[in-house]
Coordinates of C-alpha atoms and ligand atoms in Angstrom, one line a residue:
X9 CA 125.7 -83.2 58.9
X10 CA 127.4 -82.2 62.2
X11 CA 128.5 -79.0 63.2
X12 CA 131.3 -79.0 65.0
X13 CA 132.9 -75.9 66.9
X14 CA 136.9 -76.1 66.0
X15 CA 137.8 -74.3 69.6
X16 CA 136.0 -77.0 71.6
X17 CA 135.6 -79.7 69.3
X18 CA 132.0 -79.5 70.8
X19 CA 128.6 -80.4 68.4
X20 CA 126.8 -77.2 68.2
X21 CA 124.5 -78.4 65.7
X22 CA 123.4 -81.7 63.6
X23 CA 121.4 -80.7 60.1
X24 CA 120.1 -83.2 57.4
X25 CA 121.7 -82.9 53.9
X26 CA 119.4 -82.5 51.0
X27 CA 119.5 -85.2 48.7
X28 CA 119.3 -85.1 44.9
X29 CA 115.7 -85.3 44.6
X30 CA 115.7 -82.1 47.0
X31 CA 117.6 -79.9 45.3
X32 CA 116.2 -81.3 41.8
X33 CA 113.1 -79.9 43.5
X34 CA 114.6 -76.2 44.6
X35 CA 115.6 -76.1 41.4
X36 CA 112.6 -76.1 39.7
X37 CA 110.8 -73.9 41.8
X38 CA 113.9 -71.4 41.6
X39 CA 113.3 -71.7 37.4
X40 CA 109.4 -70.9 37.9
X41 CA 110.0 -67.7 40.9
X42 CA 112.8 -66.7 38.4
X43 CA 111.0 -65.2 35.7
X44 CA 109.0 -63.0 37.8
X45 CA 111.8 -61.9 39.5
X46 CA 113.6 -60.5 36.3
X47 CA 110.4 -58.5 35.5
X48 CA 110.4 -56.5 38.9
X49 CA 112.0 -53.3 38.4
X50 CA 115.9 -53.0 38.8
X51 CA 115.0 -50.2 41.3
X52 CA 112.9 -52.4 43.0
X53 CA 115.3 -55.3 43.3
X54 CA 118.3 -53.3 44.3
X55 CA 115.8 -51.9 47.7
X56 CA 114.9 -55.5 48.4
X57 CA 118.8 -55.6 48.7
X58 CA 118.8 -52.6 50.4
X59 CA 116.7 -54.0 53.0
X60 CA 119.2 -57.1 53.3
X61 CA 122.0 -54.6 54.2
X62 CA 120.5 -52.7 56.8
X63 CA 119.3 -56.4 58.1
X64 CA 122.7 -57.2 58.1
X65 CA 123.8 -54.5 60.9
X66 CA 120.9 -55.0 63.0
X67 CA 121.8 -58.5 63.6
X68 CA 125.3 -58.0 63.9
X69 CA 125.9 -59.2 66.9
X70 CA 124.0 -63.2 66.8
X71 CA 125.4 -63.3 62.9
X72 CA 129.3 -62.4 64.4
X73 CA 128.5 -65.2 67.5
X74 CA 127.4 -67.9 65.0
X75 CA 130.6 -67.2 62.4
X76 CA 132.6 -67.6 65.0
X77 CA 131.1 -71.0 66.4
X78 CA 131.1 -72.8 63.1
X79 CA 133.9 -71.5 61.6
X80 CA 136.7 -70.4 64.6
X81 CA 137.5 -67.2 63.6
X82 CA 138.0 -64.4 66.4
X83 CA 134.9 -62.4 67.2
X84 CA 136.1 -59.2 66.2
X85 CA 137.4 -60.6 62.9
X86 CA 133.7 -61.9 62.3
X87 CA 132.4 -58.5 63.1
X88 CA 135.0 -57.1 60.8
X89 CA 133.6 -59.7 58.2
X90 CA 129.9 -58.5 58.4
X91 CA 130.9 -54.8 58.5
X92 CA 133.1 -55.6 55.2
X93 CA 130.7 -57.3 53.1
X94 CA 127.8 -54.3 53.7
X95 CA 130.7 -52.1 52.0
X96 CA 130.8 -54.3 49.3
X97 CA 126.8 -54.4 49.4
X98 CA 126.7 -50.4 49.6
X99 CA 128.8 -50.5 46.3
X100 CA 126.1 -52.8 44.3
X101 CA 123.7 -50.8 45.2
X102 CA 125.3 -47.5 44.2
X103 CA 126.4 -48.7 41.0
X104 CA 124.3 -51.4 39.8
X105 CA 121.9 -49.2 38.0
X106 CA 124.6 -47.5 36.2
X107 CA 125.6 -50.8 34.7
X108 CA 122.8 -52.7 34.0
X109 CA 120.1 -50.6 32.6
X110 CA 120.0 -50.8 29.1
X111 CA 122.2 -48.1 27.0
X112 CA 121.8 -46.4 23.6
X113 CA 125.1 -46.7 22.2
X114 CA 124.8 -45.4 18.7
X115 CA 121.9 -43.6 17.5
X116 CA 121.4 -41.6 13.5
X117 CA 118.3 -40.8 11.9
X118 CA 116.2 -44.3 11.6
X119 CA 118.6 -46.0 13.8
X120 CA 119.2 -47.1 17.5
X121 CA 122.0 -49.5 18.7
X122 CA 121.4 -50.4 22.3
X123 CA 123.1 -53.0 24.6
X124 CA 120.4 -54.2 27.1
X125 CA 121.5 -56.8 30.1
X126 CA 119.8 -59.8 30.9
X127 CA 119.4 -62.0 33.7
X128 CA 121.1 -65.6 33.3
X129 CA 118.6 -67.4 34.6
X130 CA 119.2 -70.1 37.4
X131 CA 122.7 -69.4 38.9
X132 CA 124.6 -71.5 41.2
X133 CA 127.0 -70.0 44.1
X134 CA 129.1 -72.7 46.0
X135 CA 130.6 -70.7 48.2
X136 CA 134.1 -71.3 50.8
X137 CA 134.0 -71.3 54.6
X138 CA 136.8 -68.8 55.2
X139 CA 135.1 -65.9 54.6
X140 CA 131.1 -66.7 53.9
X141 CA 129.7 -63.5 54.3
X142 CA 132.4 -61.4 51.4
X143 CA 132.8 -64.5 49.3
X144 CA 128.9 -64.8 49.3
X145 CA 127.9 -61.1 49.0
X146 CA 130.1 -60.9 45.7
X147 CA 128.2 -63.3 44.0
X148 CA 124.9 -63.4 45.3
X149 CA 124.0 -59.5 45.8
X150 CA 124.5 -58.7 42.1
X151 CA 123.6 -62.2 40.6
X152 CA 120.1 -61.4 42.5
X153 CA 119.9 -57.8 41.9
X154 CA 120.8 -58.9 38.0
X155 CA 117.3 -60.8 38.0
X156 CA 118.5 -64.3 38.6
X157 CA 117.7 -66.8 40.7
X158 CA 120.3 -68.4 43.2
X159 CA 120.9 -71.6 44.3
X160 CA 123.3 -70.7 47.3
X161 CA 125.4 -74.0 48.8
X162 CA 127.5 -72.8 51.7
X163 CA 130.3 -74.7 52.2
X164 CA 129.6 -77.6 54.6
X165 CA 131.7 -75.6 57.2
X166 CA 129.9 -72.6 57.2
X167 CA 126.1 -73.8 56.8
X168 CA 124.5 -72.5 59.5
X169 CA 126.3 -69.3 58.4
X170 CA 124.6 -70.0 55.2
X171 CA 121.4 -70.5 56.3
X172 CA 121.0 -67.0 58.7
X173 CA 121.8 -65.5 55.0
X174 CA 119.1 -66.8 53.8
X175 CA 116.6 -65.8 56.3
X176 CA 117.7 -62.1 56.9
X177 CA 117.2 -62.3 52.2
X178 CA 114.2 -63.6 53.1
X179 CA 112.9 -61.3 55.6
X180 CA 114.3 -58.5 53.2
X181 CA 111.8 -59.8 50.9
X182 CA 113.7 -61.9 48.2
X183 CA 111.3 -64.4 47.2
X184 CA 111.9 -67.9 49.2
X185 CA 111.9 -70.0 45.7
X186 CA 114.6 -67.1 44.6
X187 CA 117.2 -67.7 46.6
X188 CA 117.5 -70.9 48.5
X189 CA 120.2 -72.6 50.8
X190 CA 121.6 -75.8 49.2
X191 CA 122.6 -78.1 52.7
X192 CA 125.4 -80.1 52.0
X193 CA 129.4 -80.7 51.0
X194 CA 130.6 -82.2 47.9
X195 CA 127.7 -84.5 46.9
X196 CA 125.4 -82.0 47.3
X197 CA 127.9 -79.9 45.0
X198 CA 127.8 -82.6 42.4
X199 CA 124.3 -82.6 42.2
X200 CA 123.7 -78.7 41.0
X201 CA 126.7 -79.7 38.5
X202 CA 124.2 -82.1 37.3
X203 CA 121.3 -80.0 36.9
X204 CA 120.8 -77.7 33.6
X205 CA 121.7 -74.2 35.1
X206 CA 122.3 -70.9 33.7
X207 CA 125.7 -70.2 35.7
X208 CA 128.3 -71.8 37.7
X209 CA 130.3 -69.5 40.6
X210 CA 132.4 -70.6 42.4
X211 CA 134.8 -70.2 45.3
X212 CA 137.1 -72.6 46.5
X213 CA 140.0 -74.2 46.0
X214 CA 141.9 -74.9 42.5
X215 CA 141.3 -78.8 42.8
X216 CA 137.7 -78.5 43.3
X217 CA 137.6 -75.4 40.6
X218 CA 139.5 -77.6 37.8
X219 CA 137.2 -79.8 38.2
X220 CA 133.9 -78.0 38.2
X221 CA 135.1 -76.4 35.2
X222 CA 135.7 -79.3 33.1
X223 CA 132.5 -81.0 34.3
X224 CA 130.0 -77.9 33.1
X225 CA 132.1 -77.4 30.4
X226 CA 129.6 -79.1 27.8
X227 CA 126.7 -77.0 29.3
X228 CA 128.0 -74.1 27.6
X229 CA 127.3 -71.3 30.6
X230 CA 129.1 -69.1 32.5
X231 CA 131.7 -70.2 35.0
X232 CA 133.2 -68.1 37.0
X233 CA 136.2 -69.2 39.7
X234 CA 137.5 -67.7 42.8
X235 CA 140.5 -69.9 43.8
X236 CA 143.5 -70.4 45.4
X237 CA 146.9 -68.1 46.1
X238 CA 150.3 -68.7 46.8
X239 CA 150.8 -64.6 47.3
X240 CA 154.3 -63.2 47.8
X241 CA 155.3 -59.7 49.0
X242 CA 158.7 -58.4 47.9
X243 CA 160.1 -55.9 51.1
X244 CA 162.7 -53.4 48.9
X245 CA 166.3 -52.0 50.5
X246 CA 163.9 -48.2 49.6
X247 CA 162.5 -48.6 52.6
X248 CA 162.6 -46.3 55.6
X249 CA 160.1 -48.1 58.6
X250 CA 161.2 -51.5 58.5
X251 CA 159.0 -52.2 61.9
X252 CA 156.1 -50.6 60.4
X253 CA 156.3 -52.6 57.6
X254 CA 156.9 -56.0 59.4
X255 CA 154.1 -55.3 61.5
X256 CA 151.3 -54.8 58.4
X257 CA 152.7 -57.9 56.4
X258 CA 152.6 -60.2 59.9
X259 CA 148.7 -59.3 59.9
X260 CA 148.1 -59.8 55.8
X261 CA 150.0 -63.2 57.1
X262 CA 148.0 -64.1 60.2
X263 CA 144.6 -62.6 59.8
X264 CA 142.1 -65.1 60.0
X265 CA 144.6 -67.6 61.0
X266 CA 146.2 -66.9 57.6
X267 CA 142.7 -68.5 55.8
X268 CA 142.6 -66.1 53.3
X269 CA 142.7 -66.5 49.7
X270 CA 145.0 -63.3 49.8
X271 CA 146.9 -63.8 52.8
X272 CA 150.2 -63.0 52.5
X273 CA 152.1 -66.7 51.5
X274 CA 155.6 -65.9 50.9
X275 CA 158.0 -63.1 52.1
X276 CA 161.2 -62.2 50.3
X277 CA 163.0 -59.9 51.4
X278 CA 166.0 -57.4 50.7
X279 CA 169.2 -58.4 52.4
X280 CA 170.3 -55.3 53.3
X281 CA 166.9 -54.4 55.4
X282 CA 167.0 -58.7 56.2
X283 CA 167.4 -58.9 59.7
X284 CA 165.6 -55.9 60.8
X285 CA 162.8 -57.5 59.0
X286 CA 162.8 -61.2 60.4
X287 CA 163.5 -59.6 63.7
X288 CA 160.6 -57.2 63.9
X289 CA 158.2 -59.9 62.0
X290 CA 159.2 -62.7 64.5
X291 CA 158.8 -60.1 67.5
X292 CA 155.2 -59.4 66.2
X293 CA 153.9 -62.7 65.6
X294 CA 155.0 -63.5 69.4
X295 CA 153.0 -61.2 70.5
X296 CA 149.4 -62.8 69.1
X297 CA 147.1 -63.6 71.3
X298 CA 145.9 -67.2 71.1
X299 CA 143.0 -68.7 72.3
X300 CA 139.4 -69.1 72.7
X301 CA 137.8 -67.0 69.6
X302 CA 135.0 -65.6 71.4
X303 CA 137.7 -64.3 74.0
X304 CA 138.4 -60.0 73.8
X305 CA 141.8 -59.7 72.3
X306 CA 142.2 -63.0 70.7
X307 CA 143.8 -62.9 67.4
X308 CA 144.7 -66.6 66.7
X309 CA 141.6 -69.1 66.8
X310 CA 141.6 -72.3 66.1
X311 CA 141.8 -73.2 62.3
X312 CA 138.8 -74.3 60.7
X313 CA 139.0 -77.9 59.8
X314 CA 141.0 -80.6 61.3
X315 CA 142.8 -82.0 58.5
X316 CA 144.5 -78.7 58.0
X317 CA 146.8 -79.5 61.0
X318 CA 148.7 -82.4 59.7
X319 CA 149.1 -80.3 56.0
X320 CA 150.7 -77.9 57.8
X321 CA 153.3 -80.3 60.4
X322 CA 154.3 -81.7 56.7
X323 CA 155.1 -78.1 55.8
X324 CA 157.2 -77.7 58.6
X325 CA 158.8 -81.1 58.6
X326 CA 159.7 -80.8 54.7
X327 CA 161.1 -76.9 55.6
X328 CA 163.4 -78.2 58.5
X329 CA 164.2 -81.3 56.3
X330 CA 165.3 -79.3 53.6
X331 CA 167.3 -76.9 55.9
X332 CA 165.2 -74.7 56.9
X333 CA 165.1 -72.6 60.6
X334 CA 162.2 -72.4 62.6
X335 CA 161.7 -68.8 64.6
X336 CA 158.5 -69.6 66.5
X337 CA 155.9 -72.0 66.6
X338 CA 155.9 -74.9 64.1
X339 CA 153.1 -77.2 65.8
X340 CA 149.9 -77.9 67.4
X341 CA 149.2 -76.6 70.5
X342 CA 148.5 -79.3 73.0
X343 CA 144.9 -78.1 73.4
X344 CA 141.4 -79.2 72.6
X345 CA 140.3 -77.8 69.4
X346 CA 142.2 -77.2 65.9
X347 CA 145.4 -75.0 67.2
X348 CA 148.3 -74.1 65.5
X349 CA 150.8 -72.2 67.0
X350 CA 152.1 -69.6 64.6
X351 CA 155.3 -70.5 62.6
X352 CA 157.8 -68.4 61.1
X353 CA 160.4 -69.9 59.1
X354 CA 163.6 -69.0 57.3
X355 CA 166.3 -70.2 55.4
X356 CA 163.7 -71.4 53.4
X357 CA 163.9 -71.9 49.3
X358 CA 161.5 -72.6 46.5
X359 CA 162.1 -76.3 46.7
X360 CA 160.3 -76.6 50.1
X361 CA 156.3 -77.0 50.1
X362 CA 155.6 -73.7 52.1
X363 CA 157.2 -71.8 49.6
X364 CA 155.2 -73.8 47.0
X365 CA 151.9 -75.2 47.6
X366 CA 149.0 -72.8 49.5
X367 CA 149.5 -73.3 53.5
X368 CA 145.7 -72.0 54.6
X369 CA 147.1 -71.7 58.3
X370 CA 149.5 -69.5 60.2
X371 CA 152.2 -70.3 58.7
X372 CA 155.3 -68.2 56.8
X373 CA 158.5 -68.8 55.0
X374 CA 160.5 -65.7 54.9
X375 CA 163.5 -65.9 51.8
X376 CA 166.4 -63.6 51.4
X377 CA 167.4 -61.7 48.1
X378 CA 169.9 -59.7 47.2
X379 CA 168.1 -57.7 44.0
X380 CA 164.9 -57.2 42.5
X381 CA 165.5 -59.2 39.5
X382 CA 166.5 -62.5 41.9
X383 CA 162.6 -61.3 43.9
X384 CA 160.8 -61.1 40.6
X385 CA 161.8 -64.5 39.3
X386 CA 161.0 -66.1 42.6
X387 CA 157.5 -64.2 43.1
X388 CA 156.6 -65.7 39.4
X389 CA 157.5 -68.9 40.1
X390 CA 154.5 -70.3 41.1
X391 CA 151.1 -71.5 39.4
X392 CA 149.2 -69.2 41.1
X393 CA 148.1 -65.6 40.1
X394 CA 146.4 -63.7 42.5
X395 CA 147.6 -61.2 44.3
X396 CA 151.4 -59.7 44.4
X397 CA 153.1 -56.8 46.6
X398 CA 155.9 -54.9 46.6
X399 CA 157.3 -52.2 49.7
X400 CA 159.4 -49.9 48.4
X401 CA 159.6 -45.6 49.0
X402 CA 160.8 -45.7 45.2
X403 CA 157.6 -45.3 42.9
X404 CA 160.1 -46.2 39.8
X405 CA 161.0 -49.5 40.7
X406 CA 157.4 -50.3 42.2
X407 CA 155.9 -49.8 39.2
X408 CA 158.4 -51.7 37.2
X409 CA 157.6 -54.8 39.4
X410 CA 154.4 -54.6 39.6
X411 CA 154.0 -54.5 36.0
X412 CA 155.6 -57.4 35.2
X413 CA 153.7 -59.4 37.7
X414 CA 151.5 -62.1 36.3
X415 CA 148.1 -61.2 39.1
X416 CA 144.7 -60.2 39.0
X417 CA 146.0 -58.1 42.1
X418 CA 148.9 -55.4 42.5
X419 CA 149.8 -54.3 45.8
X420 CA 152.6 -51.2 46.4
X421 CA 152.7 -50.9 50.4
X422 CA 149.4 -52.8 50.9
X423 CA 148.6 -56.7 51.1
X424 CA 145.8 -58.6 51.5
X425 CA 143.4 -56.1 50.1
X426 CA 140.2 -56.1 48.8
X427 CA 138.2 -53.6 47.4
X428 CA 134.8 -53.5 45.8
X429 CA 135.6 -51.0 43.4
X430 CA 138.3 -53.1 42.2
X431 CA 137.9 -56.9 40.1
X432 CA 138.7 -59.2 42.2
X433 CA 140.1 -62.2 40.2
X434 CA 142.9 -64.6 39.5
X435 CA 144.6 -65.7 37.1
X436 CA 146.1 -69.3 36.0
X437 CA 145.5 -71.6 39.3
X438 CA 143.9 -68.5 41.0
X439 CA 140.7 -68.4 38.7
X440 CA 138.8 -67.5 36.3
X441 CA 136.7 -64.5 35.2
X442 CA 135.9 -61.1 37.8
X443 CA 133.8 -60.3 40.6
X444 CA 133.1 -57.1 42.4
X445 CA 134.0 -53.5 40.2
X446 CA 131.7 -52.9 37.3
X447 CA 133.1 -56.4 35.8
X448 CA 131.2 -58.0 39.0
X449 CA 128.2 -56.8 38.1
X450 CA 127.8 -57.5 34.6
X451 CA 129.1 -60.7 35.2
X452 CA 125.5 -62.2 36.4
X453 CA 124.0 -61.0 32.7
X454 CA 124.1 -61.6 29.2
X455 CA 124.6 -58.3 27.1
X456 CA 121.6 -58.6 24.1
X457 CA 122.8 -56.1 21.2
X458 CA 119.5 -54.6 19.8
X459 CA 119.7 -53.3 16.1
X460 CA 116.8 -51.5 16.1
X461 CA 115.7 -49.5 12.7
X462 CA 112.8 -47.7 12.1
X463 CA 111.9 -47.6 8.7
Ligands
LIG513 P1 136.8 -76.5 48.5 O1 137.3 -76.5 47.1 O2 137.2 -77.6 49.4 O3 135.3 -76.3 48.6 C1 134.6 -75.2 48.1 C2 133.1 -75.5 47.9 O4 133.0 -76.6 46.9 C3 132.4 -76.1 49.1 O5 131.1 -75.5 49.2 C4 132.4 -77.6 48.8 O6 131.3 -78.2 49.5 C5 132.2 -77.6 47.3 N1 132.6 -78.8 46.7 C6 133.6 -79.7 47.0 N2 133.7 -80.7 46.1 C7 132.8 -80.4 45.2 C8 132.5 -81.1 44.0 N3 133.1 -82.2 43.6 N4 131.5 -80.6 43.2 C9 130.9 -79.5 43.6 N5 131.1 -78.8 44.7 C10 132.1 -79.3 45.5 O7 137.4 -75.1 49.1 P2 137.3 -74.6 50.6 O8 138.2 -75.4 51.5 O9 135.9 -74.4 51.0 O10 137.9 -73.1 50.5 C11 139.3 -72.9 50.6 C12 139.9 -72.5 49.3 O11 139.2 -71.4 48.7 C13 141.3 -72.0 49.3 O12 142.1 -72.5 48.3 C14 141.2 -70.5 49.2 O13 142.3 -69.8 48.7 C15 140.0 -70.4 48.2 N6 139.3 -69.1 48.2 C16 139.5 -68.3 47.2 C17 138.9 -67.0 47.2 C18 139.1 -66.0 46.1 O14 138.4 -65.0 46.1 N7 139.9 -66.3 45.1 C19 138.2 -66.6 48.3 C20 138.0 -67.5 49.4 C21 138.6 -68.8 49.3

């Protein structure tokens, strides 16, 4: 496998897959380490985790330098990353306890009902490249602290990544046959869809989901999915800082070179507030920094994969094609490495692909309405379900809108949000099942009801 860095193009690194017989292997010793694993104490497994947090800040700095090489995102983006996903840690390991010790639920003279929660077993987590440290830490931190073991397969874009995660587990004394890196892309992938595990998690995109769904399907496990958005933000008349508000959805657009599950994918947009909007958005995005990602002040890397490029100049083309007007960008930059320049488009409609189908880049289509009913329809007409905003200064007809949205998300004067207190999930082509909130930590257990007489 070749590593390739997307600003230079450049080979940073060159790793050998594992082949079927090598992860039939891991897998075997991760069912043996498993069992003892589940009998240390909860309190003992959440300080091993502990240990992997604090680990996590003391090698800040190398971890940051190494996202960035594999992956292309800006430095301070990957620093952000690192410093995001120890919040998310600090959560499990304030709350984990609280959820998964067993609890009396019921109890009467001669009788005790308690729910206890066990470990699944073996657990896979094949994991997505655009964010590997918060994707990862929301399934790995409480499927380990749960008891189980983890069979962790990076994306093939983010192995090495992948593989300092494994070390710094390691060092924070996880047992090696506990939690081990799977190398590899979609073959590898195939293979733990082959084996007999306990669990299935997975982040990714909706193709790849579908179809890891239906293939464990007969297994009869969990199968959790983290997929895909198409998010819109509805901007109100009710507003007062139009600017303001341009500013913080140009960034829930562009962050990560708009490789978010969450970014912000469609804009529509009151006509009475229209053009100060488009005006202030457009002056924003010209004002990125683009370049090198381990430059200061760079906010636009290159994108992550290749192929990404020509998925966006189809965007585009279709847009213009279908009468669409292009504000900025709209191309690659003539550059070595993955560029593209960020694109603002208008005059755009729901029959044009970047109003449709997930764009993954820095890319925005920015629609005009003239009531909230028109906003509503359009936000719902999509496949996916993830997350949904709204701007307004009137709480009234926020929380009508946001009720009606079909998300696992609702954002009033917020995008591209996550918290750990919250679930995190998606619905229809966004996914399946919860992670992070108390949902996200059960989720790596099976509940056992005990009936438990006396007499
Ligand atoms: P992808 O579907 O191409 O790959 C995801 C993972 O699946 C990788 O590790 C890959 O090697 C593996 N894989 C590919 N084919 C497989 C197969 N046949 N069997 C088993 N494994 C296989 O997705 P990606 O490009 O890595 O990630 C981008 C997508 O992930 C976007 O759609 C994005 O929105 C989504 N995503 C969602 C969330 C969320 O929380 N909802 C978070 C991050 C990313």
């Amino acid at each position: 496998m070749q590593i390739i860095n997307p600003a230079t193009e450049e080979l940073i690194a060159h790793l050998d897959e594992d082949n079927s017989t090598q992860i039939q292997t891991k897998f075997e010793k991760a069912r043996q380490a498993q069992k003892s694993w589940a009998q240390f104490t909860l309190t003992d497994r959440i300080e091993v985790l502990r240990k992997f947090y604090e680990l996590l800040a003391e090698y800040k700095q190398s971890l940051g330098e190494i996202l960035t090489r594999e992956m292309g995102k800006p430095l301070a983006q990957a620093y952000n990353e690192i410093n995001g996903a120890r919040g998310r840690i600090e959560f499990f390991l304030e709350n984990s306890a609280n959820y998964l010790n067993p609890e009396t639920v019921w109890k009467e003279p001669g009788l005790e009902e308690k729910i206890a929660y066990e470990s699944l077993g073996v657990i896979a987590n094949i994991s997505a490249w655009n964010y590997p440290y918060l994707v990862g830490v929301n399934v790995f931190v409480p499927g380990l602290i749960a008891g189980n073991a983890v069979l962790y397969k990076p994306s093939e874009f983010t192995t090495l990544t992948g593989l300092e995660i494994g070390k710094l587990l390691h060092q924070a004394g996880v047992p090696e046959e506990v939690f081990q890196v799977i190398i590899g892309g979609k073959e590898a992938g195939e293979t733990l869809l082959s084996l007999p595990l306990d669990g299935y998690f997975f982040t990714g995109s909706y193709k790849t989901g579908k179809y890891i769904y239906e293939k464990v399907a007969s297994k009869m496990v969990p199968c959790q999915l983290e997929l895909g958005g198409k998010d819109p933000v509805y901007v109100l008349d009710s507003n007062e800082n139009i600017p303001g508000i341009a500013r913080g959805i140009a960034d829930g657009a562009f962050y990560n070179n708009g490789q978010s599950c969450c970014s912000v994918e469609r804009i529509y947009v009151h006509e009475k507030v229209y053009e100060d909007f488009v005006n202030a958005f457009t002056e924003e995005v010209k004002s990125y920094k683009i370049g090198n990602p381990e430059e200061t002040g760079v906010y636009v890397g290159p994108l992550t994969r290749k192929e990404q490029i020509s998925v966006l100049e189809n965007q585009v083309q279709d847009a213009l094609d279908k009468g669409a007007q292009l504000l900025t960008g709209g191309k690659a930059l003539d550059r070595k490495g993955y560029y593209f320049a960020p694109t603002v488009l208008v005059n755009v409609n729901a029959s044009m692909l970047v109003m449709r189908e997930e764009s993954f880049g820095p890319i925005i289509g920015i629609q005009k309405v003239s009531s909230d009913e028109e906003a509503l329809a359009l936000m719902q007409d999509t496949e996916y379900g993830l997350t949904t905003g709204v701007y307004t200064q009137d709480t009234a007809r926020a929380e009508k809108l946001l009720a009606q949205l079909d998300s696992g998300s609702a954002y009033w004067n917020c995008c591209d949000r996550v918290s750990p207190r919250l679930p995190w999930s998606g619905r229809r082509h966004s996914g399946l099942g919860a992670t992070l909130s108390h949902l996200g930590i059960r989720a790596f257990t099976k509940p056992k009801g005990y009936h438990l007489r006396n007499s």
